[in-house]
């Protein structure tokens, strides 16, 4: 891990650990999270895709190396295909139809969407990498808590785990850490600010899955 990213994770270890050890994660890995909670979580998480695509697109535009643009572009393609398809199949299985569009954003959802758009608008590669390191790195950390245990039987639970713990994703998170380690120290205050706000919003987002 980049020393810079390791320092940020150590500085904000409390909300990071509280997120990856959250009740929602425990229940998801065990396959016991209720349909009601899973539906609430997925409806809100799906709202991130538009802002997230904007964020990754801004990363492509602001990256200073061609190879970095290629890696980010390949990841963007995965988000727009495999991950979005998972949401649509899960909504169908949970009986969630078009009425989901009428459900308002939870406060953490609105906050995270605003943060991603703010980072994208800065055109600061360090700010964008800070948010992406939280959004993707934190999810890898919780998904890898499954360890050698079998995946849950329900595809809604199992695929959400494997989407965030597979060879492509592990390699991509490693790339994000390297990139932030490369550009973050030159823009440390900005990177730390966006990293901290992203971690705190992730924890609030997990909490919101249990708030009706």
PDB file of C-alpha atoms in Angstrom:
ATOM      1  CA  UNK A   1       0.000   0.000   0.000  1.00  0.00           C
ATOM      2  CA  UNK A   2       1.138   3.518  -0.722  1.00  0.00           C
ATOM      3  CA  UNK A   3       2.581   5.108   2.388  1.00  0.00           C
ATOM      4  CA  UNK A   4       0.414   8.168   1.789  1.00  0.00           C
ATOM      5  CA  UNK A   5      -2.791   6.120   1.600  1.00  0.00           C
ATOM      6  CA  UNK A   6      -1.746   4.114   4.653  1.00  0.00           C
ATOM      7  CA  UNK A   7      -1.325   7.357   6.612  1.00  0.00           C
ATOM      8  CA  UNK A   8      -4.767   8.572   5.583  1.00  0.00           C
ATOM      9  CA  UNK A   9      -6.353   5.259   6.550  1.00  0.00           C
ATOM     10  CA  UNK A  10      -4.562   5.373   9.910  1.00  0.00           C
ATOM     11  CA  UNK A  11      -5.658   8.962  10.507  1.00  0.00           C
ATOM     12  CA  UNK A  12      -9.293   8.110   9.834  1.00  0.00           C
ATOM     13  CA  UNK A  13      -9.152   4.539  11.109  1.00  0.00           C
ATOM     14  CA  UNK A  14     -12.195   4.864  13.370  1.00  0.00           C
ATOM     15  CA  UNK A  15     -14.844   5.583  10.692  1.00  0.00           C
ATOM     16  CA  UNK A  16     -13.057   3.254   8.247  1.00  0.00           C
ATOM     17  CA  UNK A  17     -13.147   0.351  10.709  1.00  0.00           C
ATOM     18  CA  UNK A  18     -16.708   1.139  11.763  1.00  0.00           C
ATOM     19  CA  UNK A  19     -17.735   0.943   8.102  1.00  0.00           C
ATOM     20  CA  UNK A  20     -16.057  -2.336   7.194  1.00  0.00           C
ATOM     21  CA  UNK A  21     -17.225  -3.938  10.444  1.00  0.00           C
ATOM     22  CA  UNK A  22     -20.732  -2.494  10.201  1.00  0.00           C
ATOM     23  CA  UNK A  23     -23.818  -4.518  11.052  1.00  0.00           C
ATOM     24  CA  UNK A  24     -24.873  -4.349   7.388  1.00  0.00           C
ATOM     25  CA  UNK A  25     -21.574  -5.912   6.283  1.00  0.00           C
ATOM     26  CA  UNK A  26     -21.800  -8.625   8.935  1.00  0.00           C
ATOM     27  CA  UNK A  27     -25.308  -9.550   7.806  1.00  0.00           C
ATOM     28  CA  UNK A  28     -24.453  -9.338   4.118  1.00  0.00           C
ATOM     29  CA  UNK A  29     -21.465 -11.676   4.455  1.00  0.00           C
ATOM     30  CA  UNK A  30     -23.592 -14.089   6.475  1.00  0.00           C
ATOM     31  CA  UNK A  31     -26.446 -13.908   3.982  1.00  0.00           C
ATOM     32  CA  UNK A  32     -28.872 -12.783   6.692  1.00  0.00           C
ATOM     33  CA  UNK A  33     -29.519  -9.177   5.726  1.00  0.00           C
ATOM     34  CA  UNK A  34     -33.269  -8.723   5.301  1.00  0.00           C
ATOM     35  CA  UNK A  35     -34.841  -7.992   1.929  1.00  0.00           C
ATOM     36  CA  UNK A  36     -36.176  -4.722   3.322  1.00  0.00           C
ATOM     37  CA  UNK A  37     -32.726  -3.510   4.362  1.00  0.00           C
ATOM     38  CA  UNK A  38     -31.069  -4.798   1.194  1.00  0.00           C
ATOM     39  CA  UNK A  39     -33.675  -3.081  -0.964  1.00  0.00           C
ATOM     40  CA  UNK A  40     -33.250   0.209   0.885  1.00  0.00           C
ATOM     41  CA  UNK A  41     -29.476  -0.049   0.554  1.00  0.00           C
ATOM     42  CA  UNK A  42     -29.477  -0.949  -3.159  1.00  0.00           C
ATOM     43  CA  UNK A  43     -32.018   1.696  -4.177  1.00  0.00           C
ATOM     44  CA  UNK A  44     -29.817   4.335  -2.570  1.00  0.00           C
ATOM     45  CA  UNK A  45     -26.525   2.879  -3.821  1.00  0.00           C
ATOM     46  CA  UNK A  46     -27.836   2.808  -7.392  1.00  0.00           C
ATOM     47  CA  UNK A  47     -28.310   6.572  -7.144  1.00  0.00           C
ATOM     48  CA  UNK A  48     -24.525   6.959  -7.045  1.00  0.00           C
ATOM     49  CA  UNK A  49     -23.914   5.640 -10.546  1.00  0.00           C
ATOM     50  CA  UNK A  50     -24.508   8.891 -12.421  1.00  0.00           C
ATOM     51  CA  UNK A  51     -22.289  10.955 -10.106  1.00  0.00           C
ATOM     52  CA  UNK A  52     -19.748   8.128  -9.957  1.00  0.00           C
ATOM     53  CA  UNK A  53     -19.499   7.946 -13.751  1.00  0.00           C
ATOM     54  CA  UNK A  54     -18.971  11.711 -13.738  1.00  0.00           C
ATOM     55  CA  UNK A  55     -16.220  11.300 -11.129  1.00  0.00           C
ATOM     56  CA  UNK A  56     -14.377   8.562 -13.027  1.00  0.00           C
ATOM     57  CA  UNK A  57     -14.796  10.506 -16.253  1.00  0.00           C
ATOM     58  CA  UNK A  58     -13.169  13.494 -14.572  1.00  0.00           C
ATOM     59  CA  UNK A  59     -10.350  11.199 -13.440  1.00  0.00           C
ATOM     60  CA  UNK A  60      -9.801  10.157 -17.061  1.00  0.00           C
ATOM     61  CA  UNK A  61      -9.741  13.804 -18.122  1.00  0.00           C
ATOM     62  CA  UNK A  62      -7.411  14.983 -15.351  1.00  0.00           C
ATOM     63  CA  UNK A  63      -4.983  12.039 -15.259  1.00  0.00           C
ATOM     64  CA  UNK A  64      -1.441  12.971 -16.231  1.00  0.00           C
ATOM     65  CA  UNK A  65      -0.478   9.601 -17.735  1.00  0.00           C
ATOM     66  CA  UNK A  66      -1.918   7.714 -20.710  1.00  0.00           C
ATOM     67  CA  UNK A  67      -1.749   4.344 -18.920  1.00  0.00           C
ATOM     68  CA  UNK A  68      -3.768   5.793 -16.045  1.00  0.00           C
ATOM     69  CA  UNK A  69      -6.466   6.910 -18.473  1.00  0.00           C
ATOM     70  CA  UNK A  70      -6.640   3.411 -19.949  1.00  0.00           C
ATOM     71  CA  UNK A  71      -7.028   1.769 -16.529  1.00  0.00           C
ATOM     72  CA  UNK A  72      -9.742   4.198 -15.499  1.00  0.00           C
ATOM     73  CA  UNK A  73     -11.548   3.771 -18.809  1.00  0.00           C
ATOM     74  CA  UNK A  74     -11.643  -0.013 -18.458  1.00  0.00           C
ATOM     75  CA  UNK A  75     -13.069   0.335 -14.960  1.00  0.00           C
ATOM     76  CA  UNK A  76     -15.691   2.786 -16.184  1.00  0.00           C
ATOM     77  CA  UNK A  77     -16.847   0.229 -18.725  1.00  0.00           C
ATOM     78  CA  UNK A  78     -17.317  -2.371 -15.974  1.00  0.00           C
ATOM     79  CA  UNK A  79     -19.411   0.006 -13.858  1.00  0.00           C
ATOM     80  CA  UNK A  80     -21.659   0.823 -16.813  1.00  0.00           C
ATOM     81  CA  UNK A  81     -22.204  -2.831 -17.698  1.00  0.00           C
ATOM     82  CA  UNK A  82     -21.693  -5.571 -15.081  1.00  0.00           C
ATOM     83  CA  UNK A  83     -22.480  -3.485 -12.009  1.00  0.00           C
ATOM     84  CA  UNK A  84     -25.518  -1.720 -13.447  1.00  0.00           C
ATOM     85  CA  UNK A  85     -26.858  -5.076 -14.672  1.00  0.00           C
ATOM     86  CA  UNK A  86     -26.550  -6.445 -11.128  1.00  0.00           C
ATOM     87  CA  UNK A  87     -28.721  -3.632  -9.806  1.00  0.00           C
ATOM     88  CA  UNK A  88     -31.443  -4.215 -12.373  1.00  0.00           C
ATOM     89  CA  UNK A  89     -31.555  -7.981 -11.714  1.00  0.00           C
ATOM     90  CA  UNK A  90     -31.602  -7.381  -7.962  1.00  0.00           C
ATOM     91  CA  UNK A  91     -34.447  -4.886  -8.202  1.00  0.00           C
ATOM     92  CA  UNK A  92     -36.454  -7.405 -10.205  1.00  0.00           C
ATOM     93  CA  UNK A  93     -35.785 -10.177  -7.684  1.00  0.00           C
ATOM     94  CA  UNK A  94     -36.749  -7.922  -4.771  1.00  0.00           C
ATOM     95  CA  UNK A  95     -39.928  -6.792  -6.499  1.00  0.00           C
ATOM     96  CA  UNK A  96     -38.781  -3.184  -6.755  1.00  0.00           C
ATOM     97  CA  UNK A  97     -40.238  -1.505  -9.824  1.00  0.00           C
ATOM     98  CA  UNK A  98     -40.341   1.991 -11.227  1.00  0.00           C
ATOM     99  CA  UNK A  99     -41.655   3.290  -7.908  1.00  0.00           C
ATOM    100  CA  UNK A 100     -38.069   3.295  -6.671  1.00  0.00           C
ATOM    101  CA  UNK A 101     -37.552   6.491  -8.672  1.00  0.00           C
ATOM    102  CA  UNK A 102     -40.015   8.253  -6.376  1.00  0.00           C
ATOM    103  CA  UNK A 103     -38.056   7.388  -3.230  1.00  0.00           C
ATOM    104  CA  UNK A 104     -36.081  10.461  -2.119  1.00  0.00           C
ATOM    105  CA  UNK A 105     -32.345  10.363  -1.592  1.00  0.00           C
ATOM    106  CA  UNK A 106     -31.289   9.640   1.966  1.00  0.00           C
ATOM    107  CA  UNK A 107     -29.131  12.407   3.440  1.00  0.00           C
ATOM    108  CA  UNK A 108     -25.867  10.411   3.091  1.00  0.00           C
ATOM    109  CA  UNK A 109     -26.757   9.581  -0.516  1.00  0.00           C
ATOM    110  CA  UNK A 110     -27.268  13.233  -1.350  1.00  0.00           C
ATOM    111  CA  UNK A 111     -24.085  14.107   0.500  1.00  0.00           C
ATOM    112  CA  UNK A 112     -21.959  11.541  -1.298  1.00  0.00           C
ATOM    113  CA  UNK A 113     -23.359  12.486  -4.716  1.00  0.00           C
ATOM    114  CA  UNK A 114     -22.516  16.121  -3.974  1.00  0.00           C
ATOM    115  CA  UNK A 115     -19.014  15.179  -2.823  1.00  0.00           C
ATOM    116  CA  UNK A 116     -18.313  13.191  -5.993  1.00  0.00           C
ATOM    117  CA  UNK A 117     -19.529  16.041  -8.180  1.00  0.00           C
ATOM    118  CA  UNK A 118     -17.483  18.513  -6.142  1.00  0.00           C
ATOM    119  CA  UNK A 119     -14.335  16.419  -6.555  1.00  0.00           C
ATOM    120  CA  UNK A 120     -14.984  16.047 -10.284  1.00  0.00           C
ATOM    121  CA  UNK A 121     -15.477  19.794 -10.669  1.00  0.00           C
ATOM    122  CA  UNK A 122     -12.118  20.572  -9.057  1.00  0.00           C
ATOM    123  CA  UNK A 123     -10.308  18.725 -11.893  1.00  0.00           C
ATOM    124  CA  UNK A 124      -7.798  17.921  -9.152  1.00  0.00           C
ATOM    125  CA  UNK A 125      -6.527  14.391  -9.747  1.00  0.00           C
ATOM    126  CA  UNK A 126      -5.565  14.171  -6.061  1.00  0.00           C
ATOM    127  CA  UNK A 127      -9.084  15.085  -4.903  1.00  0.00           C
ATOM    128  CA  UNK A 128     -10.644  12.583  -7.298  1.00  0.00           C
ATOM    129  CA  UNK A 129      -8.221   9.825  -6.305  1.00  0.00           C
ATOM    130  CA  UNK A 130      -8.932  10.486  -2.615  1.00  0.00           C
ATOM    131  CA  UNK A 131     -12.669   9.907  -3.098  1.00  0.00           C
ATOM    132  CA  UNK A 132     -12.104   6.862  -5.311  1.00  0.00           C
ATOM    133  CA  UNK A 133      -9.719   5.314  -2.785  1.00  0.00           C
ATOM    134  CA  UNK A 134     -12.476   5.467  -0.190  1.00  0.00           C
ATOM    135  CA  UNK A 135     -15.346   4.456  -2.468  1.00  0.00           C
ATOM    136  CA  UNK A 136     -13.484   1.431  -3.831  1.00  0.00           C
ATOM    137  CA  UNK A 137     -10.829   0.628  -1.223  1.00  0.00           C
ATOM    138  CA  UNK A 138     -13.271   0.543   1.666  1.00  0.00           C
ATOM    139  CA  UNK A 139     -15.550  -1.804  -0.264  1.00  0.00           C
ATOM    140  CA  UNK A 140     -12.669  -4.145  -1.032  1.00  0.00           C
ATOM    141  CA  UNK A 141     -11.762  -4.194   2.665  1.00  0.00           C
ATOM    142  CA  UNK A 142     -15.250  -5.210   3.775  1.00  0.00           C
ATOM    143  CA  UNK A 143     -15.696  -7.740   0.964  1.00  0.00           C
ATOM    144  CA  UNK A 144     -12.424  -9.469   1.843  1.00  0.00           C
ATOM    145  CA  UNK A 145     -13.691 -10.059   5.365  1.00  0.00           C
ATOM    146  CA  UNK A 146     -15.546 -13.067   3.920  1.00  0.00           C
ATOM    147  CA  UNK A 147     -12.216 -14.896   3.824  1.00  0.00           C
ATOM    148  CA  UNK A 148     -12.563 -18.647   3.252  1.00  0.00           C
ATOM    149  CA  UNK A 149     -16.237 -18.756   4.203  1.00  0.00           C
ATOM    150  CA  UNK A 150     -18.694 -19.763   1.475  1.00  0.00           C
ATOM    151  CA  UNK A 151     -20.629 -17.083  -0.348  1.00  0.00           C
ATOM    152  CA  UNK A 152     -24.275 -16.591   0.662  1.00  0.00           C
ATOM    153  CA  UNK A 153     -26.761 -18.566  -1.426  1.00  0.00           C
ATOM    154  CA  UNK A 154     -28.799 -15.531  -2.477  1.00  0.00           C
ATOM    155  CA  UNK A 155     -27.238 -14.002  -5.600  1.00  0.00           C
ATOM    156  CA  UNK A 156     -28.185 -10.521  -4.391  1.00  0.00           C
ATOM    157  CA  UNK A 157     -25.820 -10.936  -1.464  1.00  0.00           C
ATOM    158  CA  UNK A 158     -23.205 -13.095  -3.181  1.00  0.00           C
ATOM    159  CA  UNK A 159     -22.733 -10.975  -6.299  1.00  0.00           C
ATOM    160  CA  UNK A 160     -22.506  -7.739  -4.318  1.00  0.00           C
ATOM    161  CA  UNK A 161     -19.596  -9.334  -2.477  1.00  0.00           C
ATOM    162  CA  UNK A 162     -17.865 -10.737  -5.566  1.00  0.00           C
ATOM    163  CA  UNK A 163     -18.275  -7.463  -7.448  1.00  0.00           C
ATOM    164  CA  UNK A 164     -16.027  -5.977  -4.773  1.00  0.00           C
ATOM    165  CA  UNK A 165     -13.575  -8.842  -4.362  1.00  0.00           C
ATOM    166  CA  UNK A 166     -12.287 -10.258  -7.640  1.00  0.00           C
ATOM    167  CA  UNK A 167      -8.935 -10.148  -9.403  1.00  0.00           C
ATOM    168  CA  UNK A 168      -9.846  -7.160 -11.591  1.00  0.00           C
ATOM    169  CA  UNK A 169     -11.185  -5.154  -8.663  1.00  0.00           C
ATOM    170  CA  UNK A 170      -8.275  -5.991  -6.346  1.00  0.00           C
ATOM    171  CA  UNK A 171      -5.833  -4.905  -9.056  1.00  0.00           C
ATOM    172  CA  UNK A 172      -7.782  -1.706  -9.685  1.00  0.00           C
ATOM    173  CA  UNK A 173      -7.824  -0.748  -6.000  1.00  0.00           C
ATOM    174  CA  UNK A 174      -4.063  -1.301  -5.952  1.00  0.00           C
ATOM    175  CA  UNK A 175      -3.786   1.054  -8.909  1.00  0.00           C
ATOM    176  CA  UNK A 176      -5.880   3.691  -7.098  1.00  0.00           C
ATOM    177  CA  UNK A 177      -3.620   3.487  -4.052  1.00  0.00           C
ATOM    178  CA  UNK A 178      -0.522   3.899  -6.216  1.00  0.00           C
ATOM    179  CA  UNK A 179      -2.030   6.884  -8.019  1.00  0.00           C
ATOM    180  CA  UNK A 180      -3.015   8.683  -4.802  1.00  0.00           C
ATOM    181  CA  UNK A 181       0.387   7.884  -3.351  1.00  0.00           C
ATOM    182  CA  UNK A 182       1.949   9.442  -6.435  1.00  0.00           C
ATOM    183  CA  UNK A 183      -0.069  12.674  -6.616  1.00  0.00           C
ATOM    184  CA  UNK A 184      -1.473  13.093  -3.100  1.00  0.00           C
ATOM    185  CA  UNK A 185       1.599  14.357  -1.232  1.00  0.00           C
ATOM    186  CA  UNK A 186       1.827  17.352  -3.587  1.00  0.00           C
ATOM    187  CA  UNK A 187      -1.779  18.304  -2.773  1.00  0.00           C
ATOM    188  CA  UNK A 188      -2.020  16.871   0.708  1.00  0.00           C
ATOM    189  CA  UNK A 189      -4.574  19.206   2.268  1.00  0.00           C
ATOM    190  CA  UNK A 190      -7.040  18.694  -0.559  1.00  0.00           C
ATOM    191  CA  UNK A 191      -6.556  14.925  -0.595  1.00  0.00           C
ATOM    192  CA  UNK A 192      -7.005  14.656   3.164  1.00  0.00           C
ATOM    193  CA  UNK A 193     -10.156  16.792   3.136  1.00  0.00           C
ATOM    194  CA  UNK A 194     -11.882  14.745   0.432  1.00  0.00           C
ATOM    195  CA  UNK A 195     -10.703  11.452   1.958  1.00  0.00           C
ATOM    196  CA  UNK A 196     -12.073  12.347   5.393  1.00  0.00           C
ATOM    197  CA  UNK A 197     -15.455  13.506   4.119  1.00  0.00           C
ATOM    198  CA  UNK A 198     -15.798  10.400   1.951  1.00  0.00           C
ATOM    199  CA  UNK A 199     -15.075   8.026   4.848  1.00  0.00           C
ATOM    200  CA  UNK A 200     -17.562   9.758   7.116  1.00  0.00           C
ATOM    201  CA  UNK A 201     -20.243   9.646   4.416  1.00  0.00           C
ATOM    202  CA  UNK A 202     -19.641   5.929   3.807  1.00  0.00           C
ATOM    203  CA  UNK A 203     -20.317   5.182   7.464  1.00  0.00           C
ATOM    204  CA  UNK A 204     -23.445   7.346   7.434  1.00  0.00           C
ATOM    205  CA  UNK A 205     -24.598   5.535   4.291  1.00  0.00           C
ATOM    206  CA  UNK A 206     -24.336   2.113   5.937  1.00  0.00           C
ATOM    207  CA  UNK A 207     -26.246   3.443   8.922  1.00  0.00           C
ATOM    208  CA  UNK A 208     -29.012   4.733   6.678  1.00  0.00           C
ATOM    209  CA  UNK A 209     -29.823   1.226   5.418  1.00  0.00           C
ATOM    210  CA  UNK A 210     -31.483   0.594   8.800  1.00  0.00           C
ATOM    211  CA  UNK A 211     -33.370   3.866   8.920  1.00  0.00           C
ATOM    212  CA  UNK A 212     -36.828   3.573   7.443  1.00  0.00           C
TER     213      UNK A 212
END
